[in-house]
PDB file of C-alpha atoms in Angstrom:
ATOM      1  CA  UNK A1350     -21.331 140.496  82.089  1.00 60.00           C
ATOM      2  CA  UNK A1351     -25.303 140.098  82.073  1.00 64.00           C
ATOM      3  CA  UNK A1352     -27.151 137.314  83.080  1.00 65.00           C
ATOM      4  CA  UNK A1353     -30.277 136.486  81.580  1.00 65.00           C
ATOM      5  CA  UNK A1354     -32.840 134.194  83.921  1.00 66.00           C
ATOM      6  CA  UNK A1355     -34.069 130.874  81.825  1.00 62.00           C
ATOM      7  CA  UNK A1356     -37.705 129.947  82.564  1.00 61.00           C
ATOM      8  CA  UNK A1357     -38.758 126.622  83.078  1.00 62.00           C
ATOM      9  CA  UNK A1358     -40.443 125.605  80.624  1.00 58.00           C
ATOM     10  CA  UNK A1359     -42.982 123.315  82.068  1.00 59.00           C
ATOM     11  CA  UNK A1360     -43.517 126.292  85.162  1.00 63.00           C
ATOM     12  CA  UNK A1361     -47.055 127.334  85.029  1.00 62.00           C
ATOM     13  CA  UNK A1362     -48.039 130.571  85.634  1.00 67.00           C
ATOM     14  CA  UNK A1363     -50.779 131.629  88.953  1.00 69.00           C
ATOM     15  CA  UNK A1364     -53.447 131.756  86.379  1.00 63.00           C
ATOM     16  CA  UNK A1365     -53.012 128.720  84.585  1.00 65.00           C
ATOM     17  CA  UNK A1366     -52.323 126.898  88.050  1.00 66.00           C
ATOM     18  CA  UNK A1367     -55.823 128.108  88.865  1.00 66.00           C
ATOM     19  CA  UNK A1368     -57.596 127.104  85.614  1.00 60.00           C
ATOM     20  CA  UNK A1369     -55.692 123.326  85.338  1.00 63.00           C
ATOM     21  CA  UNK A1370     -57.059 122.867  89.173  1.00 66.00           C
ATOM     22  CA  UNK A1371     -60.515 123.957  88.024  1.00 60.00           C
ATOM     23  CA  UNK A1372     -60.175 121.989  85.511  1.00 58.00           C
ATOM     24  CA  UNK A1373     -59.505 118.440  87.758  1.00 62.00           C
ATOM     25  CA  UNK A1374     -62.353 119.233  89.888  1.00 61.00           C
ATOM     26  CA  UNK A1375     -65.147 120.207  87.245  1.00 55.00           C
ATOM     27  CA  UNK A1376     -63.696 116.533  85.665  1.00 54.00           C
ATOM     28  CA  UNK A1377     -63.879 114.383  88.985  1.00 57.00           C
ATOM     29  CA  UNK A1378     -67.283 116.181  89.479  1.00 54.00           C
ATOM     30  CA  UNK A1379     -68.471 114.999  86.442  1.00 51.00           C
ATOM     31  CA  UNK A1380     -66.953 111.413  86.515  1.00 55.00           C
ATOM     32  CA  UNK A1381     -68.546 110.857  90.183  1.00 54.00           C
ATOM     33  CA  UNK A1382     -71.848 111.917  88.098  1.00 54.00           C
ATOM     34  CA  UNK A1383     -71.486 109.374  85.551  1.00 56.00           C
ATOM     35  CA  UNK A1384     -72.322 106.522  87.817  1.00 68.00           C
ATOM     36  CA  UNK A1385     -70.793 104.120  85.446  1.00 76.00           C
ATOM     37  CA  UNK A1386     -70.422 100.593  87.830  1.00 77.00           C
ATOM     38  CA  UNK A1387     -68.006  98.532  85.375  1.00 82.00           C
ATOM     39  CA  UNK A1388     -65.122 100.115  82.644  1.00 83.00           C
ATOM     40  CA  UNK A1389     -65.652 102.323  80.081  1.00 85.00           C
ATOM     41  CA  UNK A1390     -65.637 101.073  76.956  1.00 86.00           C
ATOM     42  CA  UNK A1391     -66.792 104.207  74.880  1.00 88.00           C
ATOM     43  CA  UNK A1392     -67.034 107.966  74.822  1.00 87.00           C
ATOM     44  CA  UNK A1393     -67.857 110.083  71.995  1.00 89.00           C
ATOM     45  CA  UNK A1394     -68.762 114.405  71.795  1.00 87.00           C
ATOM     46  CA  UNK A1395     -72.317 114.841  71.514  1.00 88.00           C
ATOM     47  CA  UNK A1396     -71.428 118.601  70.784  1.00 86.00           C
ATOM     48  CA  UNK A1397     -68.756 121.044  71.909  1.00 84.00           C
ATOM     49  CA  UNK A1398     -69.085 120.599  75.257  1.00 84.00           C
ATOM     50  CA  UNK A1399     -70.959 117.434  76.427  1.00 87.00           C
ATOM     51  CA  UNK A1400     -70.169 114.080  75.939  1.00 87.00           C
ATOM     52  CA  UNK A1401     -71.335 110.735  76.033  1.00 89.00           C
ATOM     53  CA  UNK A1402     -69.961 107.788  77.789  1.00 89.00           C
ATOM     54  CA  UNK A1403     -71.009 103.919  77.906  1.00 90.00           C
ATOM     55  CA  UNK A1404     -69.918 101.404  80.274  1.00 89.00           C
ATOM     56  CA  UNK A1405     -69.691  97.493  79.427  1.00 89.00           C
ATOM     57  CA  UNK A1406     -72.924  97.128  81.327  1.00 89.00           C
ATOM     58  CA  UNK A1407     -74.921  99.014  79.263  1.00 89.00           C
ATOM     59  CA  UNK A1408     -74.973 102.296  80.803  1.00 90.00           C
ATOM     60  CA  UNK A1409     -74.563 105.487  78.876  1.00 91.00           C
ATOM     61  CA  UNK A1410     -74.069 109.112  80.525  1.00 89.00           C
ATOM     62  CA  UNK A1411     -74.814 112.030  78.821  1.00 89.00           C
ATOM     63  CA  UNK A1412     -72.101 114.889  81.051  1.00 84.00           C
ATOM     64  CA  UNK A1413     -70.716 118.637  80.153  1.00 85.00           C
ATOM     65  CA  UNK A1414     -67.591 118.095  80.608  1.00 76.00           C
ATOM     66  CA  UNK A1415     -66.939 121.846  80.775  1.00 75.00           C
ATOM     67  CA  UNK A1416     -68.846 122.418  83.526  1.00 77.00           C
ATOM     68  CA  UNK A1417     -68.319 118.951  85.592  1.00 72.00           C
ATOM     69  CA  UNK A1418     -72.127 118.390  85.578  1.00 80.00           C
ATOM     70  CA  UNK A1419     -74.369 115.239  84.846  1.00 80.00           C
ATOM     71  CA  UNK A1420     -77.200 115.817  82.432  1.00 84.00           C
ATOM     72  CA  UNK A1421     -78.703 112.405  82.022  1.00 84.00           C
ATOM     73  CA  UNK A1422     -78.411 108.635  81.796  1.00 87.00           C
ATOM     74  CA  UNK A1423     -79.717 105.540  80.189  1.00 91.00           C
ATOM     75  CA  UNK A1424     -79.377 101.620  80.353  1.00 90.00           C
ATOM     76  CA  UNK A1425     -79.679  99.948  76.990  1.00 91.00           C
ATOM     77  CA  UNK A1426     -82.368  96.888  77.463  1.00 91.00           C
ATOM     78  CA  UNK A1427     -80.830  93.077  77.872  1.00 87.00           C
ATOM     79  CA  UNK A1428     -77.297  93.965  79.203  1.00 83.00           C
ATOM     80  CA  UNK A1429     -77.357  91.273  81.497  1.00 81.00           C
ATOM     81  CA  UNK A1430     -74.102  90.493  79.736  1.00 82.00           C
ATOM     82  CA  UNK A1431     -70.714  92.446  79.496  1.00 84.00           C
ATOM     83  CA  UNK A1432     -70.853  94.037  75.863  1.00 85.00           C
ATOM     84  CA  UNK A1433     -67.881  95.557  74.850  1.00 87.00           C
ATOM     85  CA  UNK A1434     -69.348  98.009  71.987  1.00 86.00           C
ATOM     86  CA  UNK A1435     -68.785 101.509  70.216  1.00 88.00           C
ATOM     87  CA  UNK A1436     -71.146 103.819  69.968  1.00 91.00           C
ATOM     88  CA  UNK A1437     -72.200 106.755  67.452  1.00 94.00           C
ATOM     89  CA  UNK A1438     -74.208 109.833  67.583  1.00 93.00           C
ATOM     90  CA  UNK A1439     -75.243 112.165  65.068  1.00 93.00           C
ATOM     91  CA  UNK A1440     -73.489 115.514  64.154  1.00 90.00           C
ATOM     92  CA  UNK A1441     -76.204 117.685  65.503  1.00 90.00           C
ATOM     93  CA  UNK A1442     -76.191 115.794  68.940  1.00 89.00           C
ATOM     94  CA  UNK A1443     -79.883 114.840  68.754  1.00 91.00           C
ATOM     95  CA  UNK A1444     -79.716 110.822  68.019  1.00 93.00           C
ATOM     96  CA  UNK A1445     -77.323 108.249  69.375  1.00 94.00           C
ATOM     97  CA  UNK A1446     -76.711 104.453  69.007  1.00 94.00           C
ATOM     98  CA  UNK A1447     -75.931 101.502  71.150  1.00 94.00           C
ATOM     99  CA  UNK A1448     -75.677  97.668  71.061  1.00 92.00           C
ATOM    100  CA  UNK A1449     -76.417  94.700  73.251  1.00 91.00           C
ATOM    101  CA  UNK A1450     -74.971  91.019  73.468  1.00 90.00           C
ATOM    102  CA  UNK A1451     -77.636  89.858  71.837  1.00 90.00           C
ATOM    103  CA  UNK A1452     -77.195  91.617  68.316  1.00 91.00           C
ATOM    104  CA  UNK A1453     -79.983  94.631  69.312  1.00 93.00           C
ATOM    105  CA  UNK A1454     -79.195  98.284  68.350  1.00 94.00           C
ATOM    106  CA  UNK A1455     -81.129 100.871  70.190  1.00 94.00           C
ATOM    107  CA  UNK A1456     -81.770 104.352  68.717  1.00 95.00           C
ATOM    108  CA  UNK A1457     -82.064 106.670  71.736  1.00 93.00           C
ATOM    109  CA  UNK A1458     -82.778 110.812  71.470  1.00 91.00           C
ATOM    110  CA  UNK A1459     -80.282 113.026  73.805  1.00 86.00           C
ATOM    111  CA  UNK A1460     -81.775 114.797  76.286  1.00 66.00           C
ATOM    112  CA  UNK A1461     -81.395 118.425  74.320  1.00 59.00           C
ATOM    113  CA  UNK A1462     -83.797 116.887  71.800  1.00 55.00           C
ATOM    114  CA  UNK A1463     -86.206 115.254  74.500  1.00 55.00           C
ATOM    115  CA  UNK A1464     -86.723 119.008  75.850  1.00 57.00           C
ATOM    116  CA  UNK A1465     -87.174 120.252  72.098  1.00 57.00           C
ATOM    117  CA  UNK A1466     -89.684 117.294  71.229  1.00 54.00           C
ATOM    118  CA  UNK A1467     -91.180 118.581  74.612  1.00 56.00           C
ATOM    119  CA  UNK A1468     -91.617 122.192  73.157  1.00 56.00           C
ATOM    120  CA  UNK A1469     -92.801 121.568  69.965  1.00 55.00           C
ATOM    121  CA  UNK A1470     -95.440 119.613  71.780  1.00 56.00           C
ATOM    122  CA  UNK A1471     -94.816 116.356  70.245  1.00 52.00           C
ATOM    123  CA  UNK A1472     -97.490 113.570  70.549  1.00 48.00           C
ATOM    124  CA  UNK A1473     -95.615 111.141  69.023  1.00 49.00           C
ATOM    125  CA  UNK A1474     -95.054 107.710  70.764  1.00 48.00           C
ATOM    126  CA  UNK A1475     -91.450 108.046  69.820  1.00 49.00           C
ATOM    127  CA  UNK A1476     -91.395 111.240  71.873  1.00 46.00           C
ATOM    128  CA  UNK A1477     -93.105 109.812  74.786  1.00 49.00           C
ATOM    129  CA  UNK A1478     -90.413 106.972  74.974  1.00 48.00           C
ATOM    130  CA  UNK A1479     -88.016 109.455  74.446  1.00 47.00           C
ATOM    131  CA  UNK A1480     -89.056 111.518  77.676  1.00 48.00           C
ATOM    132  CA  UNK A1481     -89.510 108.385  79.623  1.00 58.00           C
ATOM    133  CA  UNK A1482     -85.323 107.300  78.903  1.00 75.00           C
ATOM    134  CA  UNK A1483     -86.586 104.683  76.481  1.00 85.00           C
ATOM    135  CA  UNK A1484     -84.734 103.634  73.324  1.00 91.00           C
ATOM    136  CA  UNK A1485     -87.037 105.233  70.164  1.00 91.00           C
ATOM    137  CA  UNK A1486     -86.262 102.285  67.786  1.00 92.00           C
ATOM    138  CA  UNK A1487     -85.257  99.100  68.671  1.00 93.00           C
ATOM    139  CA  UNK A1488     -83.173  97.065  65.233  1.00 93.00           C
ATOM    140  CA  UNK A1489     -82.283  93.567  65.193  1.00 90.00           C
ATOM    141  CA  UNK A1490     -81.454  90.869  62.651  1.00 84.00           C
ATOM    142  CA  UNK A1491     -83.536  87.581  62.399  1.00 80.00           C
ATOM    143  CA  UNK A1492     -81.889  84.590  64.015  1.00 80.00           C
ATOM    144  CA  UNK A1493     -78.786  86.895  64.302  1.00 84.00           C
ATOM    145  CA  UNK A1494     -77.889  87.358  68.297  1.00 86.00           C
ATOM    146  CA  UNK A1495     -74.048  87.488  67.603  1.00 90.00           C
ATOM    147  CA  UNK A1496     -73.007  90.682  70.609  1.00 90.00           C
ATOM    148  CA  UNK A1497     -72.852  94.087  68.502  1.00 91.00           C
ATOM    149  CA  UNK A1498     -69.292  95.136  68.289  1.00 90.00           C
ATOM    150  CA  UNK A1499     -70.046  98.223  66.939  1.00 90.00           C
ATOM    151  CA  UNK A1500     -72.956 100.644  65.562  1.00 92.00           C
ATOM    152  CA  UNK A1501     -73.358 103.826  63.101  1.00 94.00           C
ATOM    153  CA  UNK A1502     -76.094 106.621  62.473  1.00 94.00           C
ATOM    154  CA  UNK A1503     -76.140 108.882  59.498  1.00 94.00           C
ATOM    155  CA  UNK A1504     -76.591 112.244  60.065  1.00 92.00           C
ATOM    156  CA  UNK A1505     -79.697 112.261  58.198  1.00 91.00           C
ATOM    157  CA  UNK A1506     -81.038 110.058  60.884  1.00 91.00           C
ATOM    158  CA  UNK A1507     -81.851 107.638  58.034  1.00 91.00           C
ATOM    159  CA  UNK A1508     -79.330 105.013  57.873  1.00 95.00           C
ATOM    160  CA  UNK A1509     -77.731 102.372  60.931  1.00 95.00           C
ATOM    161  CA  UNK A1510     -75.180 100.264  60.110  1.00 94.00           C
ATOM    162  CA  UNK A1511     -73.933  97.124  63.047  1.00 92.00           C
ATOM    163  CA  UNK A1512     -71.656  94.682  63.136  1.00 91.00           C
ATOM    164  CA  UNK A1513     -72.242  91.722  65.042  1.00 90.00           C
ATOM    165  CA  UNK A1514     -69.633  88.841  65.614  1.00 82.00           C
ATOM    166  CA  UNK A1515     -66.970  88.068  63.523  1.00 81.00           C
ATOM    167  CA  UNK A1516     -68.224  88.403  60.395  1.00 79.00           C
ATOM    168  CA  UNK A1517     -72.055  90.368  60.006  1.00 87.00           C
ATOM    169  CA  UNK A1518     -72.181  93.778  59.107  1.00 90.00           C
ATOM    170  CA  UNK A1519     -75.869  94.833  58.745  1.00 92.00           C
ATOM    171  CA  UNK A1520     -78.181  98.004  57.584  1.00 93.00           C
ATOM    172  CA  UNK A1521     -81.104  99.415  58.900  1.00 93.00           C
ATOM    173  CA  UNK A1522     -82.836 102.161  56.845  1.00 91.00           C
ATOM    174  CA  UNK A1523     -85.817 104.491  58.017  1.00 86.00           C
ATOM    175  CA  UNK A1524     -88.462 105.230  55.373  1.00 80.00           C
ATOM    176  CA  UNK A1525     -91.051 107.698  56.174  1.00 73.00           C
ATOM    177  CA  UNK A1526     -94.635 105.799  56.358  1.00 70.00           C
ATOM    178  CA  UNK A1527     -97.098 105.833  52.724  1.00 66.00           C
ATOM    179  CA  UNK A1528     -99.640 108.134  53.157  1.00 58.00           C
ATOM    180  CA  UNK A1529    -102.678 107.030  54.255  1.00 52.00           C
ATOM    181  CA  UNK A1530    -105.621 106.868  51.554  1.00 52.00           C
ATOM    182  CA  UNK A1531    -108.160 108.398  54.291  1.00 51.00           C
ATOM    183  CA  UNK A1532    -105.496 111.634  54.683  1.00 48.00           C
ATOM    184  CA  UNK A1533    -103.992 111.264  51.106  1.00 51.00           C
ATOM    185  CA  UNK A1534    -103.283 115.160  49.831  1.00 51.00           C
ATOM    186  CA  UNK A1535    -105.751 116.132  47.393  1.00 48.00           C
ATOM    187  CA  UNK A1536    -104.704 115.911  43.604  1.00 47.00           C
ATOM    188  CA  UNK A1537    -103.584 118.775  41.705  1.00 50.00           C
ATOM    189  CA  UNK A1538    -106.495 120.716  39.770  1.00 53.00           C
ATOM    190  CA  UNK A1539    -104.688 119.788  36.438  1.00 55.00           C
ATOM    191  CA  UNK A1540    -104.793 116.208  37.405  1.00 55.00           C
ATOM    192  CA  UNK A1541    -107.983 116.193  38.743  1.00 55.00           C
ATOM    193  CA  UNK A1542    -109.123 117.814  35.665  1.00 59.00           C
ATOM    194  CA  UNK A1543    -107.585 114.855  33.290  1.00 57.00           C
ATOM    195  CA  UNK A1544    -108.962 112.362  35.709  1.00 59.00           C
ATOM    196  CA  UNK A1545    -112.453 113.813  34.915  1.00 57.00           C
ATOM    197  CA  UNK A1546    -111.811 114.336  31.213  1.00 60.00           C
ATOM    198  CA  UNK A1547    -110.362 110.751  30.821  1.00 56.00           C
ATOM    199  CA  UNK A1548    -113.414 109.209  32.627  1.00 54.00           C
ATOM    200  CA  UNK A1549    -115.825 111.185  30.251  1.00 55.00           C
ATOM    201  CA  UNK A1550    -113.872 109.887  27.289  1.00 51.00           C
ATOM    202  CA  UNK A1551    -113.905 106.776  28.681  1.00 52.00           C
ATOM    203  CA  UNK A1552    -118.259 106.575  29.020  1.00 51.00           C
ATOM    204  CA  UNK A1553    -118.972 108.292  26.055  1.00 51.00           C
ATOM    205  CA  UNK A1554    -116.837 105.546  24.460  1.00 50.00           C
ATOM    206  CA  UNK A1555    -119.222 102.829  26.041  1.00 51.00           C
ATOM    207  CA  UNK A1556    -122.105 104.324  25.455  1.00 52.00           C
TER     208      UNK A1556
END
């Protein structure tokens, strides 16, 4: 007769012993980081290795997960009150979005686009907020101030949708600003040269 040994199925081997322990430590590491004070009532991938995380307070934690390390933190303004809310971020990591009890949504930049708007040398006031932890849009209803249950970005970076309440969904678009008639572009020549031809026809006409 032969006897054949039966493995345990659930056994791990030496090396994955060692990885699932480095594993539990990079992950304590990086929840000790978060600082969060009360639960956690949201976390969502910012990209294939960090993540963000938001607390009822109002704090959000931006951690690699990977590595167990902390890479930055913000506290969404008037969260005074417990807010239980989602929160959504963009597919490219750069933008995410947050509520308040009082029916605010703040558009905040990650900190991988703070260092980018940082190297392209940005003057922008957005980018200045940005650097300084600061939301970069703040969007609210009128006479709305129902808590914000839960918030949306497009990936575009165009369109935010909230609900607030029990019954309020709202949209917030971004357009880009009219130009400005001191900096307006210059026409094309062919237009230009109508314009011209249509104001001669126009004075010999009168005369």
């Amino acid at each position: 007769l032969q006897k054949w040994p039966v493995e345990d199925p659930k056994a791990l081997s030496e090396g994955e012993k060692r990885v699932k322990r480095a594993a539990s430590e990079n992950l304590k590491a990086a929840i000790a980081g978060l600082r969060h004070r009360e639960a956690v009532d949201a976390i969502r991938f910012a990209s294939t290795s960090t993540c963000l995380s938001k607390s009822v307070d109002g704090h959000v934690a931006l951690w690699d997960w990977a590595a167990g390390k902390s890479l930055g933190a913000w506290d969404v303004p008037g969260s005074s009150m417990r807010c239980y809310s989602d929160l959504d971020v963009t597919q490219d990591g750069k933008y995410f979005v947050v509520g308040n009890a009082k029916g605010a949504v703040f558009v905040f930049r990650t900190r991988e686009e703070e260092e980018e708007a940082k190297e392209r040398g940005s003057t922008h006031t957005a980018a200045e907020a940005a650097s300084k932890g600061e939301p970069v849009a703040r969007l609210e209803a009128y006479k709305q101030k129902d808590p914000v249950r839960c918030c949306a970005i497009s990936d575009d970076h165009r369109d935010v949708l909230s609900s607030l309440g029990d019954a309020f969904t709202f949209r917030y678009q971004h357009f880009k600003p009219k130009n400005n008639p001191k900096t307006k572009q210059p026409e094309k020549k062919e237009e230009a040269e109508a314009a011209a031809a249509g104001e001669e026809k126009e004075n010999t006409a009168s005369a």
